[in-house]
């Protein structure tokens, strides 16, 4: 069974901390994505990547950065966590030909 | 960029009734039209998709219809069951190398 695995299901961090959210896929997918999900706002795109070391900004990249050093791993970094970054974070991947996304289980991040 | 709207935002039906969710989009270059289902506490999962060369696609109790001229596509669920209760997202795409932009979601509640 193909998988997208997010390293943490729940995370609590303090304001100002540097936070790493990890995502690993075992499908040899070229494309990987980070979304955040908030009630009433749906899924909003933060960053995505089409290849190793490549990254593109999504709709809400402010306060975030990403790293893709290996094809299977796409990390989301909160440089200095703030309370308005409390959210559910979802990672997804898809093959270069496009089509359906496979999502991870999500990381619910609380910043206090 | 793509402007995606879903209607209604919430939908309550009795078990056995039909449910229809509509997605309108702005980008006439969109040629791929997926629907995702997210059950409470779970990841979004692709349930059905259609490409622009097809007007309708069915898979058991679910179907998607496309009206490219009017720039909308709809998810149809017949003989609804309590396990259909979930949030449904549309994400029209031009598959030109950008990430999916999701609608804000429709919460479907099926009562028995």
PDB file of C-alpha atoms in Angstrom:
ATOM      1  CA  UNK A   1       0.000   0.000   0.000  1.00  0.00           C
ATOM      2  CA  UNK A   2       1.457   3.307  -1.081  1.00  0.00           C
ATOM      3  CA  UNK A   3       2.008   5.794   1.641  1.00  0.00           C
ATOM      4  CA  UNK A   4       2.639   9.384   2.519  1.00  0.00           C
ATOM      5  CA  UNK A   5       3.862   9.509   6.084  1.00  0.00           C
ATOM      6  CA  UNK A   6       3.959  12.572   8.274  1.00  0.00           C
ATOM      7  CA  UNK A   7       6.259  12.181  11.209  1.00  0.00           C
ATOM      8  CA  UNK A   8       4.003  13.606  13.910  1.00  0.00           C
ATOM      9  CA  UNK A   9       0.256  13.370  14.352  1.00  0.00           C
ATOM     10  CA  UNK A  10       0.105  15.995  17.107  1.00  0.00           C
ATOM     11  CA  UNK A  11       2.650  18.638  18.008  1.00  0.00           C
ATOM     12  CA  UNK A  12       2.668  21.399  20.600  1.00  0.00           C
ATOM     13  CA  UNK A  13       5.292  24.111  20.289  1.00  0.00           C
ATOM     14  CA  UNK A  14       5.999  27.425  21.940  1.00  0.00           C
ATOM     15  CA  UNK A  15       5.855  30.798  20.228  1.00  0.00           C
ATOM     16  CA  UNK A  16       9.181  31.629  18.634  1.00  0.00           C
ATOM     17  CA  UNK A  17      10.373  28.031  18.318  1.00  0.00           C
ATOM     18  CA  UNK A  18      11.686  26.684  15.043  1.00  0.00           C
ATOM     19  CA  UNK A  19       9.436  23.830  13.955  1.00  0.00           C
ATOM     20  CA  UNK A  20      10.115  21.069  11.433  1.00  0.00           C
ATOM     21  CA  UNK A  21       7.290  19.046   9.905  1.00  0.00           C
ATOM     22  CA  UNK A  22       8.490  16.039   7.978  1.00  0.00           C
ATOM     23  CA  UNK A  23       6.809  14.216   5.124  1.00  0.00           C
ATOM     24  CA  UNK A  24       8.047  11.053   3.417  1.00  0.00           C
ATOM     25  CA  UNK A  25       6.485   9.240   0.457  1.00  0.00           C
ATOM     26  CA  UNK A  26       7.370   5.796  -0.870  1.00  0.00           C
ATOM     27  CA  UNK A  27       5.770   6.112  -4.310  1.00  0.00           C
ATOM     28  CA  UNK A  28       8.732   7.685  -6.146  1.00  0.00           C
ATOM     29  CA  UNK A  29       6.537  10.725  -6.805  1.00  0.00           C
ATOM     30  CA  UNK A  30       8.169  13.799  -8.245  1.00  0.00           C
ATOM     31  CA  UNK A  31       5.671  16.309  -6.877  1.00  0.00           C
ATOM     32  CA  UNK A  32       5.117  17.073  -3.227  1.00  0.00           C
ATOM     33  CA  UNK A  33       2.943  19.670  -1.524  1.00  0.00           C
ATOM     34  CA  UNK A  34       2.232  21.237   1.832  1.00  0.00           C
ATOM     35  CA  UNK A  35      -1.254  22.536   2.680  1.00  0.00           C
ATOM     36  CA  UNK A  36      -2.753  23.859   5.849  1.00  0.00           C
ATOM     37  CA  UNK A  37      -6.366  23.192   6.708  1.00  0.00           C
ATOM     38  CA  UNK A  38      -8.469  25.516   8.860  1.00  0.00           C
ATOM     39  CA  UNK A  39     -12.215  25.427   9.530  1.00  0.00           C
ATOM     40  CA  UNK A  40     -14.147  27.363   6.904  1.00  0.00           C
ATOM     41  CA  UNK A  41     -11.033  28.025   4.830  1.00  0.00           C
ATOM     42  CA  UNK A  42     -10.510  24.619   3.263  1.00  0.00           C
ATOM     43  CA  UNK A  43      -7.047  23.552   2.170  1.00  0.00           C
ATOM     44  CA  UNK A  44      -4.625  26.348   1.402  1.00  0.00           C
ATOM     45  CA  UNK A  45      -1.370  25.742  -0.442  1.00  0.00           C
ATOM     46  CA  UNK A  46       1.796  26.773   1.383  1.00  0.00           C
ATOM     47  CA  UNK A  47       4.638  25.426  -0.797  1.00  0.00           C
ATOM     48  CA  UNK A  48       5.206  22.740  -3.367  1.00  0.00           C
ATOM     49  CA  UNK A  49       8.120  21.063  -5.096  1.00  0.00           C
ATOM     50  CA  UNK A  50       8.498  19.367  -8.477  1.00  0.00           C
ATOM     51  CA  UNK A  51      11.950  17.981  -7.973  1.00  0.00           C
ATOM     52  CA  UNK A  52      14.781  17.668  -5.532  1.00  0.00           C
ATOM     53  CA  UNK A  53      16.032  21.058  -4.398  1.00  0.00           C
ATOM     54  CA  UNK A  54      13.196  22.811  -6.232  1.00  0.00           C
ATOM     55  CA  UNK A  55      10.436  24.731  -4.487  1.00  0.00           C
ATOM     56  CA  UNK A  56       7.594  27.002  -5.449  1.00  0.00           C
ATOM     57  CA  UNK A  57       5.540  29.320  -3.268  1.00  0.00           C
ATOM     58  CA  UNK A  58       1.882  28.638  -2.884  1.00  0.00           C
ATOM     59  CA  UNK A  59      -0.847  31.006  -1.763  1.00  0.00           C
ATOM     60  CA  UNK A  60       0.286  31.488   1.840  1.00  0.00           C
ATOM     61  CA  UNK A  61       4.073  31.035   2.089  1.00  0.00           C
ATOM     62  CA  UNK A  62       4.716  33.798   4.622  1.00  0.00           C
ATOM     63  CA  UNK A  63       6.318  32.494   7.793  1.00  0.00           C
ATOM     64  CA  UNK A  64       7.193  29.150   6.216  1.00  0.00           C
ATOM     65  CA  UNK A  65      10.066  27.638   4.279  1.00  0.00           C
ATOM     66  CA  UNK A  66      10.632  24.175   2.825  1.00  0.00           C
ATOM     67  CA  UNK A  67      13.434  21.771   2.085  1.00  0.00           C
ATOM     68  CA  UNK A  68      13.619  18.952  -0.446  1.00  0.00           C
ATOM     69  CA  UNK A  69      17.057  17.348  -0.300  1.00  0.00           C
ATOM     70  CA  UNK A  70      15.841  13.892  -1.303  1.00  0.00           C
ATOM     71  CA  UNK A  71      13.057  12.907  -3.673  1.00  0.00           C
ATOM     72  CA  UNK A  72      11.067  11.092  -1.037  1.00  0.00           C
ATOM     73  CA  UNK A  73      11.226  13.740   1.679  1.00  0.00           C
ATOM     74  CA  UNK A  74       9.663  17.199   1.823  1.00  0.00           C
ATOM     75  CA  UNK A  75      10.037  19.224   4.999  1.00  0.00           C
ATOM     76  CA  UNK A  76       8.033  22.249   6.095  1.00  0.00           C
ATOM     77  CA  UNK A  77       9.813  24.675   8.390  1.00  0.00           C
ATOM     78  CA  UNK A  78       8.260  27.300  10.602  1.00  0.00           C
ATOM     79  CA  UNK A  79      11.181  29.619  11.231  1.00  0.00           C
ATOM     80  CA  UNK A  80       9.624  31.254  14.300  1.00  0.00           C
ATOM     81  CA  UNK A  81       6.308  29.706  15.229  1.00  0.00           C
ATOM     82  CA  UNK A  82       3.407  32.027  15.979  1.00  0.00           C
ATOM     83  CA  UNK A  83      -0.039  31.319  17.393  1.00  0.00           C
ATOM     84  CA  UNK A  84      -1.691  32.020  14.027  1.00  0.00           C
ATOM     85  CA  UNK A  85       0.173  29.034  12.638  1.00  0.00           C
ATOM     86  CA  UNK A  86      -1.861  26.716  14.838  1.00  0.00           C
ATOM     87  CA  UNK A  87      -3.483  24.488  12.249  1.00  0.00           C
ATOM     88  CA  UNK A  88      -3.719  21.067  10.625  1.00  0.00           C
ATOM     89  CA  UNK A  89      -0.876  20.584   8.153  1.00  0.00           C
ATOM     90  CA  UNK A  90      -1.305  18.132   5.301  1.00  0.00           C
ATOM     91  CA  UNK A  91       1.396  16.832   3.015  1.00  0.00           C
ATOM     92  CA  UNK A  92       0.549  15.331  -0.381  1.00  0.00           C
ATOM     93  CA  UNK A  93       2.327  13.861  -3.367  1.00  0.00           C
ATOM     94  CA  UNK A  94       1.564  12.980  -6.956  1.00  0.00           C
ATOM     95  CA  UNK A  95       3.429  11.717  -9.972  1.00  0.00           C
ATOM     96  CA  UNK A  96       4.789  14.032 -12.649  1.00  0.00           C
ATOM     97  CA  UNK A  97       1.899  13.173 -14.945  1.00  0.00           C
ATOM     98  CA  UNK A  98      -0.488  14.714 -12.479  1.00  0.00           C
ATOM     99  CA  UNK A  99      -3.716  13.117 -11.429  1.00  0.00           C
ATOM    100  CA  UNK A 100      -4.856  12.320  -7.940  1.00  0.00           C
ATOM    101  CA  UNK A 101      -2.996  13.383  -4.835  1.00  0.00           C
ATOM    102  CA  UNK A 102      -2.124  11.004  -2.028  1.00  0.00           C
ATOM    103  CA  UNK A 103      -2.300  12.773   1.302  1.00  0.00           C
ATOM    104  CA  UNK A 104      -0.571  12.090   4.575  1.00  0.00           C
ATOM    105  CA  UNK A 105      -2.567  11.731   7.790  1.00  0.00           C
ATOM    106  CA  UNK A 106      -1.816  15.291   8.791  1.00  0.00           C
ATOM    107  CA  UNK A 107      -0.031  16.974  11.674  1.00  0.00           C
ATOM    108  CA  UNK A 108      -2.120  18.994  14.073  1.00  0.00           C
ATOM    109  CA  UNK A 109       0.178  21.740  15.294  1.00  0.00           C
ATOM    110  CA  UNK A 110      -0.662  23.883  18.286  1.00  0.00           C
ATOM    111  CA  UNK A 111       1.503  26.910  19.007  1.00  0.00           C
ATOM    112  CA  UNK A 112       1.160  28.250  22.533  1.00  0.00           C
TER     113      UNK A 112
ATOM    114  CA  UNK B   1      -5.121  32.131 -10.719  1.00  0.00           C
ATOM    115  CA  UNK B   2      -7.966  29.682 -10.433  1.00  0.00           C
ATOM    116  CA  UNK B   3     -11.003  30.819  -8.472  1.00  0.00           C
ATOM    117  CA  UNK B   4     -12.915  27.820  -7.126  1.00  0.00           C
ATOM    118  CA  UNK B   5     -16.291  27.910  -5.410  1.00  0.00           C
ATOM    119  CA  UNK B   6     -18.338  25.080  -3.995  1.00  0.00           C
ATOM    120  CA  UNK B   7     -22.036  25.088  -3.260  1.00  0.00           C
ATOM    121  CA  UNK B   8     -23.587  24.412  -0.904  1.00  0.00           C
ATOM    122  CA  UNK B   9     -21.161  24.737   1.990  1.00  0.00           C
ATOM    123  CA  UNK B  10     -23.295  22.371   4.073  1.00  0.00           C
ATOM    124  CA  UNK B  11     -25.826  19.754   3.013  1.00  0.00           C
ATOM    125  CA  UNK B  12     -28.038  17.590   5.191  1.00  0.00           C
ATOM    126  CA  UNK B  13     -29.975  14.675   3.697  1.00  0.00           C
ATOM    127  CA  UNK B  14     -31.873  11.652   4.867  1.00  0.00           C
ATOM    128  CA  UNK B  15     -30.401   8.225   4.267  1.00  0.00           C
ATOM    129  CA  UNK B  16     -31.406   7.025   0.820  1.00  0.00           C
ATOM    130  CA  UNK B  17     -31.757  10.512  -0.642  1.00  0.00           C
ATOM    131  CA  UNK B  18     -29.505  11.886  -3.366  1.00  0.00           C
ATOM    132  CA  UNK B  19     -26.938  14.629  -2.813  1.00  0.00           C
ATOM    133  CA  UNK B  20     -25.461  17.010  -5.349  1.00  0.00           C
ATOM    134  CA  UNK B  21     -22.481  19.313  -4.793  1.00  0.00           C
ATOM    135  CA  UNK B  22     -21.506  21.854  -7.411  1.00  0.00           C
ATOM    136  CA  UNK B  23     -18.070  23.297  -8.119  1.00  0.00           C
ATOM    137  CA  UNK B  24     -17.555  26.366 -10.281  1.00  0.00           C
ATOM    138  CA  UNK B  25     -14.167  27.464 -11.555  1.00  0.00           C
ATOM    139  CA  UNK B  26     -12.736  30.381 -13.460  1.00  0.00           C
ATOM    140  CA  UNK B  27      -9.804  29.029 -15.473  1.00  0.00           C
ATOM    141  CA  UNK B  28     -11.015  27.913 -18.899  1.00  0.00           C
ATOM    142  CA  UNK B  29      -7.771  25.942 -19.309  1.00  0.00           C
ATOM    143  CA  UNK B  30      -8.812  23.519 -16.556  1.00  0.00           C
ATOM    144  CA  UNK B  31      -8.993  20.002 -17.940  1.00  0.00           C
ATOM    145  CA  UNK B  32      -8.904  17.747 -14.886  1.00  0.00           C
ATOM    146  CA  UNK B  33     -11.728  17.667 -12.348  1.00  0.00           C
ATOM    147  CA  UNK B  34     -11.318  15.598  -9.181  1.00  0.00           C
ATOM    148  CA  UNK B  35     -13.406  15.228  -6.061  1.00  0.00           C
ATOM    149  CA  UNK B  36     -11.909  14.374  -2.680  1.00  0.00           C
ATOM    150  CA  UNK B  37     -13.653  13.049   0.409  1.00  0.00           C
ATOM    151  CA  UNK B  38     -12.407  13.736   3.912  1.00  0.00           C
ATOM    152  CA  UNK B  39     -14.017  11.860   6.763  1.00  0.00           C
ATOM    153  CA  UNK B  40     -13.750  13.294  10.247  1.00  0.00           C
ATOM    154  CA  UNK B  41     -10.195  13.015  11.540  1.00  0.00           C
ATOM    155  CA  UNK B  42      -8.896  11.407   8.368  1.00  0.00           C
ATOM    156  CA  UNK B  43      -6.926  12.445   5.328  1.00  0.00           C
ATOM    157  CA  UNK B  44      -8.595  13.627   2.093  1.00  0.00           C
ATOM    158  CA  UNK B  45      -8.902  10.839  -0.441  1.00  0.00           C
ATOM    159  CA  UNK B  46      -9.610  10.996  -4.152  1.00  0.00           C
ATOM    160  CA  UNK B  47     -12.987   9.395  -4.840  1.00  0.00           C
ATOM    161  CA  UNK B  48     -13.638  10.219  -8.471  1.00  0.00           C
ATOM    162  CA  UNK B  49     -12.168  12.350 -11.233  1.00  0.00           C
ATOM    163  CA  UNK B  50     -12.969  13.266 -14.805  1.00  0.00           C
ATOM    164  CA  UNK B  51     -11.050  14.745 -17.686  1.00  0.00           C
ATOM    165  CA  UNK B  52     -12.379  17.355 -20.072  1.00  0.00           C
ATOM    166  CA  UNK B  53     -12.923  14.994 -22.969  1.00  0.00           C
ATOM    167  CA  UNK B  54     -15.651  13.219 -20.996  1.00  0.00           C
ATOM    168  CA  UNK B  55     -18.979  14.670 -19.886  1.00  0.00           C
ATOM    169  CA  UNK B  56     -19.861  12.194 -17.158  1.00  0.00           C
ATOM    170  CA  UNK B  57     -18.284   9.416 -15.171  1.00  0.00           C
ATOM    171  CA  UNK B  58     -19.916   6.957 -12.772  1.00  0.00           C
ATOM    172  CA  UNK B  59     -18.554   4.692 -10.105  1.00  0.00           C
ATOM    173  CA  UNK B  60     -21.273   2.789  -8.292  1.00  0.00           C
ATOM    174  CA  UNK B  61     -23.241   5.351  -6.256  1.00  0.00           C
ATOM    175  CA  UNK B  62     -21.125   8.351  -7.152  1.00  0.00           C
ATOM    176  CA  UNK B  63     -20.885  10.257 -10.408  1.00  0.00           C
ATOM    177  CA  UNK B  64     -19.293  13.430 -11.676  1.00  0.00           C
ATOM    178  CA  UNK B  65     -20.742  15.547 -14.471  1.00  0.00           C
ATOM    179  CA  UNK B  66     -18.921  18.297 -16.294  1.00  0.00           C
ATOM    180  CA  UNK B  67     -20.175  21.388 -18.085  1.00  0.00           C
ATOM    181  CA  UNK B  68     -17.061  22.978 -19.584  1.00  0.00           C
ATOM    182  CA  UNK B  69     -19.004  25.734 -21.300  1.00  0.00           C
ATOM    183  CA  UNK B  70     -20.475  26.945 -18.045  1.00  0.00           C
ATOM    184  CA  UNK B  71     -17.279  26.073 -16.117  1.00  0.00           C
ATOM    185  CA  UNK B  72     -18.765  23.898 -13.455  1.00  0.00           C
ATOM    186  CA  UNK B  73     -18.774  20.255 -12.481  1.00  0.00           C
ATOM    187  CA  UNK B  74     -20.845  18.403  -9.952  1.00  0.00           C
ATOM    188  CA  UNK B  75     -20.585  15.439  -7.633  1.00  0.00           C
ATOM    189  CA  UNK B  76     -23.700  13.262  -7.444  1.00  0.00           C
ATOM    190  CA  UNK B  77     -24.209  10.707  -4.686  1.00  0.00           C
ATOM    191  CA  UNK B  78     -27.257   8.459  -4.939  1.00  0.00           C
ATOM    192  CA  UNK B  79     -28.809   6.321  -2.197  1.00  0.00           C
ATOM    193  CA  UNK B  80     -26.808   8.115   0.448  1.00  0.00           C
ATOM    194  CA  UNK B  81     -25.630   6.218   3.511  1.00  0.00           C
ATOM    195  CA  UNK B  82     -24.367   7.464   6.891  1.00  0.00           C
ATOM    196  CA  UNK B  83     -20.802   6.597   5.845  1.00  0.00           C
ATOM    197  CA  UNK B  84     -21.084   9.204   3.082  1.00  0.00           C
ATOM    198  CA  UNK B  85     -21.029  11.865   5.817  1.00  0.00           C
ATOM    199  CA  UNK B  86     -17.815  13.798   5.235  1.00  0.00           C
ATOM    200  CA  UNK B  87     -16.368  16.982   3.797  1.00  0.00           C
ATOM    201  CA  UNK B  88     -16.075  16.937   0.017  1.00  0.00           C
ATOM    202  CA  UNK B  89     -13.579  19.075  -1.892  1.00  0.00           C
ATOM    203  CA  UNK B  90     -13.269  19.850  -5.579  1.00  0.00           C
ATOM    204  CA  UNK B  91      -9.948  20.862  -7.167  1.00  0.00           C
ATOM    205  CA  UNK B  92     -10.122  21.737 -10.894  1.00  0.00           C
ATOM    206  CA  UNK B  93      -6.725  21.802 -12.558  1.00  0.00           C
ATOM    207  CA  UNK B  94      -5.107  22.680 -15.881  1.00  0.00           C
ATOM    208  CA  UNK B  95      -2.310  20.164 -15.240  1.00  0.00           C
ATOM    209  CA  UNK B  96       0.182  22.729 -16.502  1.00  0.00           C
ATOM    210  CA  UNK B  97       2.568  22.277 -13.634  1.00  0.00           C
ATOM    211  CA  UNK B  98       0.829  24.131 -10.831  1.00  0.00           C
ATOM    212  CA  UNK B  99      -0.540  22.686  -7.628  1.00  0.00           C
ATOM    213  CA  UNK B 100      -4.197  21.935  -7.002  1.00  0.00           C
ATOM    214  CA  UNK B 101      -6.324  24.738  -5.637  1.00  0.00           C
ATOM    215  CA  UNK B 102      -9.117  23.286  -3.546  1.00  0.00           C
ATOM    216  CA  UNK B 103     -12.585  24.608  -2.975  1.00  0.00           C
ATOM    217  CA  UNK B 104     -13.498  25.430   0.614  1.00  0.00           C
ATOM    218  CA  UNK B 105     -15.381  22.177   0.999  1.00  0.00           C
ATOM    219  CA  UNK B 106     -18.948  20.972   1.440  1.00  0.00           C
ATOM    220  CA  UNK B 107     -19.942  19.235   4.654  1.00  0.00           C
ATOM    221  CA  UNK B 108     -22.410  16.463   3.895  1.00  0.00           C
ATOM    222  CA  UNK B 109     -24.415  14.984   6.760  1.00  0.00           C
ATOM    223  CA  UNK B 110     -26.489  11.885   6.128  1.00  0.00           C
ATOM    224  CA  UNK B 111     -28.938  11.045   8.888  1.00  0.00           C
ATOM    225  CA  UNK B 112     -30.495   7.629   9.302  1.00  0.00           C
TER     226      UNK B 112
END
